[in-house]
Amino acid sequence: MIEIRNLTKTFAGADGNIEALKDVSLTINDGDIFGIIGMSGAGKSTLVRCINMLERPSSGSVIIDGTDIGLLSPQELRALRRSITMIFQGIDLLMQRTCLKNVCFPLELTGMKKQEAEKRALELLDTVGLKDKALAYPAQLSGGQQQRVAIARALATEPKILLCDEATSALDPQTTQSILDLIRDINERLGITVIMITHQMSVVESICNSVAILDNGSVVEEGLVSEVFSHPKSDAARRLVFPEGESTDLAFDDENSHIVRVVFNGAKATNTPLITQMALDIGIAANIAYASTRCIGNGVFGTMLLSISGGAEKVGQVIDYLQGTEDVFAEEVDLNV
Amino acid sequence: MFDKLFSSEVLAEALDIIMTEFPLAVWETLYVTVLSTFFAIVIGLPLGILLVVGEENGILPLPKGLMRILNIVINLLRSVPFLILMILVFPLTRLIIGTVVGTAATIIPLVIASFPFIARLAESSLREIDPNIIEASLSMGATPFQIITKVMIPESVPSLISNATIAITTILGYSAMSGIIGGGGLGKIAINYGYYRYKYLVMFIAVILLILLVQLFQTIGTRLAVRLDRRQKNKKSPE
């Protein structure tokens, strides 16, 4: 279990101090995929770097399985870092080493024998589906493949916690999905606690079970993903749920209408008009209040807000219908908080 | 000045000098240059590393005063003209080599003149490394020493080799200059025959040989740097 208690971090800036984190407290349970979402500059990266002490908090503590890691000696901290590994947004592979040697790197640091390390590295490359690229150099791989190698490397020391700092932000939607699937698979099979730092709703929705919304250095909302996103209470949460700003600006039929948020995660809906088809199939007409979708490859990615008049029963039908479509996620959003 | 450059007796005389003195001179120039570069790297590379890791935000911050002294010493040595430096270090040269003239004796001033230069070149190579890579290594529990030996140096090998090539060609130039005050090699021949005895043809040939040596070092260095760089996309993987 990771307990973050009253964490603050202040940087000395050119014009006064900048408070990157303000009294942040969070509890992350073992085996969670915990999302930390926020706009850039919200303090996400600083927060995640405090979890392995790459960044020393100004005050407050990070307690992992009962140990206050701020009190560890440099040696103890280095040992701890083998059980809390990290993957980053940018390329952080060693460019002059083959993929195999990159995965061997953290094992080399522990003094493991070369043959043993290479054997383990090869198994890990197999896990991420890149066994055949073992002798290739990172520059010869695509961005998604490089991130897979980074994941294999992060798993080499059999960590308990995997920190992902915008690990998919530089990738296209399809590659993002495959990397997210891999992370979920690792979480399920190995029981590794995953902390996902991201600014993308889609990332949190597709794999996280819990989420904390960070805004301007403070946690403004925290809880299960389904609860936080269906009842956005804070401004920051509403900005994430209603991408174009305030929900009141959107065109809704009347005050009794219900809002359903539909998320497309690569759904093969390009050839079938989903909303029209829904009207035909179950006889409920939905007003599209907001839509921002893109077709990439064969899939649709993006978000749509539907306004539906009528009772809760109808809304339930709509959600059931939409959830029945592959790679589409739908939930009711509470507007009147 | 150059009117009798190609008369038959001049040619014969030059040929004689070339046959008798040039093989040794080329050898002297080569070994002085290579040995001086080697020792200058032995001293300069660790200093270059210290300049990077010892910074306030580096992986092994050193006391600010120490860093300031290091920087001042390097800048000071770099600003003394080589010939003056050579004279200034005569006592040290005599102490180590036993004499201040001759080929071996020029190695001392060459090393002293070039290690600060090499430290700066190494510093600039090491600064090219993406800070994310250093951060990632820290997040994997690497010690500062492991980061230096397993990340910083191997990752900057292509750049370090390019800069070592710049260093060796510069040192070759300095070694030729040392011919003025007692150094051996092609520089001595060029000065003794060309400047003191007006045998310009000999001087030109010595200079051409120096140019060829520079070309040789530069070609080897560039090829090596390119071959050892794994960052190119279209390069085939070794299978």
XYZ file of C-alpha atoms in Angstrom:
576
model
C 0.000 0.000 0.000
C 1.193 3.468 -0.830
C 0.155 6.250 1.511
C 0.895 9.797 0.515
C 0.426 12.115 3.478
C 0.158 15.900 3.327
C 2.737 16.134 0.591
C 3.871 19.586 -0.475
C 6.583 20.520 -2.903
C 7.796 24.040 -3.451
C 10.241 25.042 -6.160
C 12.245 28.225 -5.959
C 11.341 30.096 -9.132
C 12.626 33.280 -10.719
C 9.775 35.322 -9.278
C 9.146 33.740 -5.921
C 8.366 30.196 -4.879
C 6.144 27.949 -6.949
C 3.956 25.515 -5.081
C 3.849 22.460 -7.317
C 2.040 20.279 -4.784
C -0.226 21.515 -2.019
C -1.069 19.156 0.838
C -1.662 16.089 -1.300
C -2.908 12.980 0.492
C -3.739 9.754 -1.333
C -3.963 6.081 -0.552
C -3.221 3.594 -3.288
C -4.022 -0.038 -2.618
C -1.961 -3.000 -3.751
C -2.969 -4.257 -7.164
C -4.712 -1.016 -8.134
C -4.342 0.693 -11.452
C -4.503 4.186 -10.084
C -4.838 7.114 -12.448
C -3.599 10.590 -11.622
C -5.075 12.950 -14.161
C -4.740 16.662 -14.657
C -3.855 19.359 -17.112
C -0.192 20.037 -17.792
C 1.300 22.019 -14.970
C -1.078 20.466 -12.433
C 1.824 18.822 -10.611
C 1.346 15.235 -11.820
C 4.960 14.585 -12.754
C 6.217 16.114 -9.525
C 3.831 13.923 -7.551
C 4.915 10.726 -9.257
C 8.585 11.621 -8.804
C 7.970 11.998 -5.083
C 6.774 8.387 -4.940
C 10.292 7.149 -5.716
C 12.065 10.207 -4.274
C 13.513 11.366 -7.584
C 12.026 14.568 -6.226
C 12.316 15.248 -2.504
C 9.056 16.582 -1.043
C 9.269 19.880 0.838
C 7.070 18.426 3.554
C 4.816 15.463 4.121
C 5.654 11.826 3.629
C 5.353 8.876 1.307
C 4.837 5.614 3.141
C 5.189 2.374 1.210
C 4.160 -0.778 3.058
C 4.691 0.987 6.370
C 8.118 2.473 5.540
C 8.535 6.224 5.301
C 10.759 6.287 2.215
C 11.868 9.868 2.813
C 13.926 8.588 5.742
C 15.867 5.951 3.800
C 19.625 6.169 3.255
C 20.842 6.542 -0.348
C 21.715 2.819 -0.418
C 18.325 1.779 0.919
C 16.619 4.112 -1.532
C 18.494 2.597 -4.484
C 17.403 -0.876 -3.356
C 13.812 0.347 -3.005
C 13.879 1.790 -6.518
C 14.292 -1.702 -7.903
C 10.826 -2.476 -6.588
C 9.323 0.814 -7.796
C 10.153 1.120 -11.458
C 9.127 3.820 -13.838
C 8.353 4.355 -17.489
C 8.420 7.784 -19.069
C 6.902 9.646 -21.963
C 10.060 10.357 -23.907
C 12.694 8.010 -25.161
C 14.785 6.985 -22.211
C 16.339 3.837 -23.605
C 20.098 3.639 -23.943
C 20.559 4.334 -27.634
C 23.956 2.659 -27.887
C 22.714 -0.636 -26.482
C 20.601 -3.320 -28.115
C 17.088 -3.917 -26.809
C 18.310 -7.018 -25.006
C 21.092 -5.053 -23.313
C 18.637 -2.320 -22.391
C 16.443 -4.805 -20.568
C 19.577 -6.271 -18.950
C 20.599 -2.828 -17.688
C 18.679 -2.747 -14.363
C 19.811 -6.326 -13.692
C 23.414 -5.352 -14.419
C 23.072 -2.608 -11.819
C 22.228 -5.229 -9.215
C 25.312 -7.225 -10.186
C 23.450 -10.140 -11.753
C 25.548 -12.462 -13.923
C 25.466 -11.652 -17.627
C 24.053 -14.973 -18.810
C 21.343 -15.017 -16.171
C 20.423 -11.407 -16.961
C 20.225 -12.058 -20.692
C 18.029 -15.099 -20.156
C 15.617 -13.088 -18.040
C 15.716 -10.156 -20.483
C 14.817 -12.437 -23.363
C 11.819 -13.796 -21.428
C 10.668 -10.251 -20.753
C 11.049 -9.207 -24.379
C 8.919 -12.217 -25.196
C 6.299 -11.011 -22.709
C 6.054 -7.666 -24.493
C 6.069 -9.325 -27.905
C 9.488 -8.178 -29.085
C 11.656 -11.274 -28.791
C 12.673 -10.957 -32.435
C 13.963 -7.418 -31.853
C 16.377 -8.452 -29.093
C 19.461 -7.542 -31.118
C 18.026 -4.407 -32.726
C 18.982 -0.965 -31.471
C 16.231 1.357 -30.143
C 16.599 3.725 -33.109
C 15.445 0.919 -35.380
C 12.142 0.536 -33.521
C 8.895 2.483 -33.686
C 7.744 4.605 -30.732
C 5.356 1.912 -29.553
C 8.016 -0.771 -29.767
C 10.435 1.409 -27.819
C 7.834 1.854 -25.102
C 7.402 -1.947 -24.973
C 11.133 -2.344 -24.454
C 10.933 0.267 -21.684
C 8.130 -1.748 -20.072
C 10.160 -4.956 -20.324
C 13.048 -3.110 -18.698
C 10.792 -1.790 -15.946
C 9.664 -5.339 -15.174
C 13.184 -6.788 -15.072
C 13.728 -6.296 -11.353
C 10.306 -7.774 -10.482
C 8.869 -4.548 -9.093
C 5.828 -4.242 -6.848
C 4.923 -0.827 -8.204
C 5.060 0.499 -11.754
C 4.956 4.263 -12.217
C 3.923 5.442 -15.676
C 4.570 9.109 -16.371
C 2.563 9.970 -19.506
C 3.783 6.658 -20.859
C 1.401 6.726 -23.813
C 1.145 10.447 -24.514
C 3.613 10.407 -27.378
C 1.922 7.475 -29.115
C -0.928 7.301 -31.603
C -4.334 6.077 -30.336
C -3.992 2.520 -31.604
C -0.515 2.037 -30.205
C -1.710 3.651 -26.983
C -4.443 1.051 -26.713
C -2.025 -1.833 -27.239
C 0.372 -0.449 -24.615
C -2.532 0.030 -22.190
C -3.664 -3.549 -22.810
C -0.138 -4.703 -22.044
C -0.059 -2.705 -18.798
C -3.426 -4.119 -17.730
C -2.244 -7.611 -18.560
C 0.877 -7.111 -16.442
C -1.229 -5.762 -13.596
C -3.539 -8.772 -13.702
C -0.921 -11.467 -14.157
C 1.822 -10.172 -11.901
C -0.278 -8.229 -9.409
C 1.851 -5.111 -9.832
C 0.353 -1.881 -8.558
C 0.281 0.620 -11.416
C 0.167 4.387 -11.094
C -0.732 6.092 -14.361
C 0.018 9.756 -14.773
C -1.858 11.188 -17.716
C -3.756 14.125 -19.121
C -5.958 11.863 -21.250
C -9.386 10.784 -20.037
C -9.320 7.827 -22.410
C -6.269 6.354 -20.673
C -7.904 6.514 -17.255
C -11.191 5.142 -18.555
C -9.699 2.230 -20.362
C -7.544 0.767 -17.608
C -7.722 2.558 -14.240
C -9.988 1.478 -11.426
C -9.360 4.478 -9.214
C -8.501 8.024 -10.120
C -7.383 11.236 -8.505
C -7.847 14.536 -10.283
C -5.007 16.928 -9.703
C -5.610 20.595 -10.314
C -3.094 23.301 -9.612
C -1.175 21.111 -7.173
C -4.140 19.854 -5.169
C -6.223 16.714 -5.330
C -9.709 18.022 -6.118
C -11.472 14.700 -6.557
C -10.644 11.115 -5.816
C -12.425 7.781 -6.006
C -13.490 5.000 -8.304
C -13.263 5.948 -11.965
C -16.946 5.200 -12.570
C -18.043 7.468 -9.707
C -15.714 10.366 -10.332
C -16.471 10.652 -14.032
C -20.198 10.093 -13.799
C -20.648 12.687 -11.054
C -17.996 15.305 -11.717
C -18.146 17.704 -8.786
C -15.117 19.898 -9.225
C -14.420 22.326 -12.033
C -11.354 20.350 -13.039
C -13.363 17.134 -13.317
C -16.073 18.882 -15.336
C -13.455 20.271 -17.685
C -12.259 16.718 -18.299
C -15.738 15.284 -18.761
C -17.015 18.172 -20.881
C -13.994 18.882 -23.028
C -15.295 22.131 -24.483
C -15.737 23.825 -21.141
C -18.783 24.458 -19.047
C -21.626 22.014 -19.442
C -24.192 24.840 -19.369
C -22.943 26.045 -22.724
C -24.063 22.855 -24.360
C -27.406 22.656 -26.120
C -29.741 20.519 -24.085
C -33.410 19.994 -24.771
C -34.782 20.806 -21.370
C -33.985 20.515 -17.729
C -35.318 16.996 -17.474
C -33.005 15.569 -20.078
C -30.335 13.094 -19.078
C -26.829 13.245 -20.346
C -25.003 10.133 -21.454
C -21.331 10.280 -22.196
C -20.139 7.896 -24.889
C -16.456 7.115 -25.242
C -15.090 5.528 -28.377
C -11.875 3.606 -27.907
C -11.162 2.378 -31.386
C -14.690 1.134 -32.033
C -15.276 -0.122 -35.548
C -18.210 2.176 -36.028
C -17.159 3.929 -39.188
C -19.493 2.006 -41.455
C -22.552 1.898 -39.202
C -24.149 5.108 -37.968
C -24.296 4.061 -34.315
C -26.689 6.704 -32.989
C -29.090 6.397 -35.938
C -28.933 2.634 -35.660
C -29.793 2.952 -31.978
C -32.847 5.048 -32.817
C -33.989 2.365 -35.235
C -33.193 -0.587 -32.979
C -34.629 0.571 -29.657
C -36.668 3.539 -30.757
C -34.959 6.185 -28.669
C -33.804 9.360 -30.337
C -30.768 11.012 -28.861
C -29.692 14.565 -29.355
C -25.972 14.878 -29.891
C -25.049 17.717 -27.551
C -21.349 17.481 -28.074
C -19.078 15.313 -30.166
C -15.379 15.171 -30.732
C -14.415 12.025 -32.544
C -11.723 11.096 -34.977
C -11.306 8.132 -37.261
C -7.861 6.644 -37.071
C -7.220 3.529 -39.069
C -10.367 1.466 -38.841
C -11.433 2.774 -35.451
C -13.179 5.750 -33.954
C -11.644 7.546 -31.001
C -13.204 10.328 -28.977
C -16.102 11.414 -26.848
C -19.754 12.236 -27.444
C -22.372 13.680 -25.129
C -25.942 12.569 -25.838
C -28.934 14.284 -24.398
C -31.900 11.991 -23.908
C -35.371 13.109 -22.911
C -37.511 10.864 -20.829
C -37.114 8.786 -17.737
C -34.215 6.937 -16.203
C -35.476 3.744 -17.774
C -34.789 5.029 -21.280
C -31.330 6.139 -20.253
C -30.623 2.670 -18.939
C -31.711 1.195 -22.266
C -29.428 3.562 -24.160
C -26.446 2.736 -21.976
C -27.063 -0.988 -22.295
C -27.355 -0.667 -26.057
C -24.155 1.347 -26.424
C -22.168 -0.768 -23.983
C -23.089 -3.746 -26.151
C -20.970 -2.334 -28.948
C -17.338 -3.316 -28.924
C -14.844 -0.666 -27.742
C -17.615 1.748 -26.802
C -18.109 2.860 -23.249
C -21.190 4.743 -22.042
C -22.294 6.171 -18.730
C -24.742 8.709 -17.418
C -23.296 11.999 -16.323
C -24.910 13.902 -13.505
C -25.273 17.522 -14.539
C -26.992 18.984 -11.520
C -24.464 18.792 -8.775
C 62.345 33.532 -52.486
C 61.012 30.510 -54.328
C 62.860 30.980 -57.645
C 65.246 28.072 -57.179
C 62.656 25.767 -55.717
C 62.835 23.105 -58.385
C 66.387 23.231 -59.716
C 68.042 19.839 -60.080
C 70.547 20.313 -57.273
C 67.835 21.500 -54.912
C 65.777 18.466 -55.802
C 68.689 16.098 -55.265
C 69.497 17.670 -51.925
C 65.878 17.569 -50.799
C 65.596 13.967 -51.839
C 68.646 13.161 -49.767
C 67.192 14.860 -46.685
C 63.865 13.137 -47.234
C 65.492 9.715 -47.418
C 67.741 10.171 -44.419
C 65.712 12.273 -41.985
C 62.019 11.979 -42.781
C 61.294 8.394 -41.653
C 62.521 9.177 -38.150
C 60.774 12.566 -38.134
C 57.428 11.053 -39.108
C 57.836 8.411 -36.448
C 58.727 11.027 -33.807
C 55.754 13.172 -34.728
C 53.432 10.188 -34.574
C 54.553 8.890 -31.244
C 54.690 12.285 -29.582
C 51.183 13.052 -30.830
C 49.682 9.705 -29.903
C 51.352 9.474 -26.484
C 50.514 13.092 -25.613
C 46.900 12.593 -26.658
C 46.723 9.424 -24.605
C 48.021 11.044 -21.415
C 45.941 14.173 -22.002
C 42.822 12.001 -22.255
C 43.785 10.083 -19.121
C 43.835 13.395 -17.238
C 41.255 15.371 -19.232
C 38.392 12.869 -19.495
C 37.945 12.396 -15.723
C 38.047 16.188 -15.320
C 35.426 16.580 -18.045
C 33.242 14.055 -16.221
C 33.714 15.951 -12.950
C 32.689 19.190 -14.667
C 29.356 17.599 -15.581
C 28.506 15.389 -12.600
C 29.855 17.801 -9.999
C 27.485 20.605 -10.868
C 24.826 21.726 -8.448
C 22.151 19.738 -10.309
C 24.503 16.947 -11.346
C 24.389 13.362 -10.154
C 27.325 13.835 -7.774
C 27.302 17.473 -6.651
C 30.729 18.629 -5.466
C 31.458 21.629 -3.238
C 30.907 24.842 -5.188
C 34.376 26.164 -4.290
C 36.047 23.073 -5.720
C 34.102 23.377 -8.964
C 35.054 27.044 -9.242
C 38.753 26.265 -8.743
C 38.557 23.474 -11.325
C 36.982 25.820 -13.867
C 39.492 28.586 -13.221
C 42.503 26.238 -13.536
C 41.176 24.837 -16.810
C 40.502 28.277 -18.263
C 43.885 29.557 -17.100
C 45.834 26.735 -18.703
C 43.825 27.118 -21.891
C 44.608 30.813 -22.184
C 48.429 30.491 -22.055
C 49.909 30.351 -25.590
C 51.489 26.972 -26.196
C 55.030 28.160 -26.799
C 55.021 30.215 -23.601
C 53.555 27.290 -21.687
C 56.307 25.078 -23.025
C 58.939 27.404 -21.593
C 57.032 27.805 -18.330
C 56.953 24.060 -17.715
C 60.669 23.557 -18.408
C 61.371 22.863 -14.695
C 58.657 20.217 -14.574
C 59.851 18.673 -17.815
C 63.407 18.511 -16.515
C 62.138 16.896 -13.313
C 60.197 14.174 -15.112
C 62.197 13.524 -18.304
C 65.632 14.766 -17.184
C 66.038 17.176 -20.115
C 64.048 19.927 -21.812
C 65.064 19.216 -25.391
C 64.270 16.301 -27.626
C 61.194 14.408 -28.617
C 60.235 12.864 -25.284
C 60.606 16.202 -23.508
C 57.833 17.778 -25.592
C 55.302 15.273 -24.302
C 55.080 17.024 -20.915
C 54.126 20.508 -22.215
C 51.860 18.935 -24.842
C 49.936 17.028 -22.174
C 49.673 20.083 -19.952
C 48.529 22.263 -22.824
C 45.945 19.816 -24.075
C 44.316 18.145 -21.079
C 42.252 21.251 -20.189
C 41.136 21.425 -23.825
C 40.185 17.732 -23.711
C 38.343 18.253 -20.426
C 36.188 20.917 -22.119
C 35.582 18.714 -25.174
C 34.589 15.771 -22.959
C 32.326 18.074 -20.973
C 30.490 19.156 -24.108
C 30.118 15.529 -25.284
C 28.687 14.419 -21.965
C 26.246 17.309 -21.861
C 24.630 16.069 -25.073
C 23.078 13.121 -23.209
C 19.320 13.368 -22.788
C 18.648 14.178 -19.107
C 15.687 11.750 -19.248
C 18.133 8.885 -19.666
C 20.002 9.945 -16.539
C 16.724 10.283 -14.640
C 15.588 6.857 -15.828
C 18.876 5.346 -14.636
C 18.427 6.988 -11.249
C 14.889 5.615 -11.080
C 16.332 2.127 -11.602
C 18.619 2.527 -8.614
C 21.914 3.242 -10.390
C 24.759 4.663 -8.293
C 26.524 7.795 -9.575
C 29.527 5.657 -10.513
C 27.313 3.245 -12.485
C 25.684 6.165 -14.281
C 29.103 7.477 -15.315
C 30.515 4.148 -16.474
C 27.419 2.444 -17.848
C 25.370 5.352 -19.150
C 27.206 8.644 -19.666
C 30.397 7.358 -21.273
C 28.948 4.557 -23.461
C 26.071 6.765 -24.618
C 28.400 9.559 -25.710
C 31.019 7.356 -27.403
C 30.383 8.687 -30.946
C 30.657 12.275 -29.764
C 33.676 11.517 -27.568
C 35.476 9.963 -30.539
C 34.689 12.942 -32.771
C 36.079 15.243 -30.121
C 39.140 13.024 -29.534
C 39.827 13.413 -33.261
C 39.705 17.181 -32.928
C 42.082 16.879 -29.976
C 44.626 14.653 -31.724
C 44.798 16.913 -34.796
C 45.238 19.962 -32.571
C 47.977 18.204 -30.595
C 49.669 17.264 -33.873
C 49.778 20.981 -34.715
C 51.218 21.833 -31.297
C 53.861 19.113 -31.634
C 55.031 20.672 -34.892
C 55.244 24.042 -33.146
C 57.450 22.515 -30.469
C 60.154 22.139 -33.136
C 61.065 25.798 -32.477
C 62.369 25.095 -28.999
C 63.954 21.722 -29.133
C 61.147 19.344 -30.057
C 61.718 16.659 -32.655
C 59.686 15.474 -35.614
C 58.392 17.068 -38.791
C 58.039 20.473 -37.138
C 61.744 20.564 -36.354
C 62.648 19.665 -39.948
C 60.343 22.311 -41.364
C 61.821 25.002 -39.134
C 65.468 23.949 -39.313
C 65.602 23.512 -43.090
C 62.916 25.886 -44.228
C 63.234 28.812 -41.829
C 66.894 28.730 -40.811
C 68.473 27.353 -43.989
C 66.071 28.499 -46.726
C 65.458 24.997 -48.048
C 61.815 25.649 -48.812
C 61.197 22.436 -50.707
C 62.054 20.393 -47.627
C 59.787 22.624 -45.576
C 56.913 22.182 -48.015
C 57.274 18.427 -48.027
C 57.306 18.398 -44.218
C 54.134 20.503 -44.210
C 52.479 18.228 -46.769
C 53.283 15.238 -44.598
C 51.718 17.026 -41.616
C 48.602 17.685 -43.681
C 48.454 14.027 -44.688
C 48.745 12.972 -41.055
C 45.872 15.281 -40.085
C 43.790 13.836 -42.919
C 44.617 10.317 -41.769
C 43.615 10.963 -38.147
C 40.463 12.784 -39.197
C 39.351 10.027 -41.568
C 39.941 7.269 -39.032
C 38.187 9.270 -36.308
C 35.140 10.150 -38.388
C 34.700 6.589 -39.666
C 35.012 5.181 -36.172
C 32.510 7.658 -34.744
C 29.961 6.882 -37.442
C 30.473 3.142 -37.206
C 30.032 3.083 -33.455
C 26.898 5.239 -33.493
C 23.776 3.099 -33.090
C 21.351 5.970 -33.457
C 20.930 5.777 -37.235
C 17.655 4.260 -38.283
C 18.591 2.615 -41.548
C 21.554 0.707 -40.180
C 21.174 -3.038 -40.306
C 21.173 -4.827 -36.998
C 24.016 -7.254 -36.444
C 22.516 -10.722 -36.716
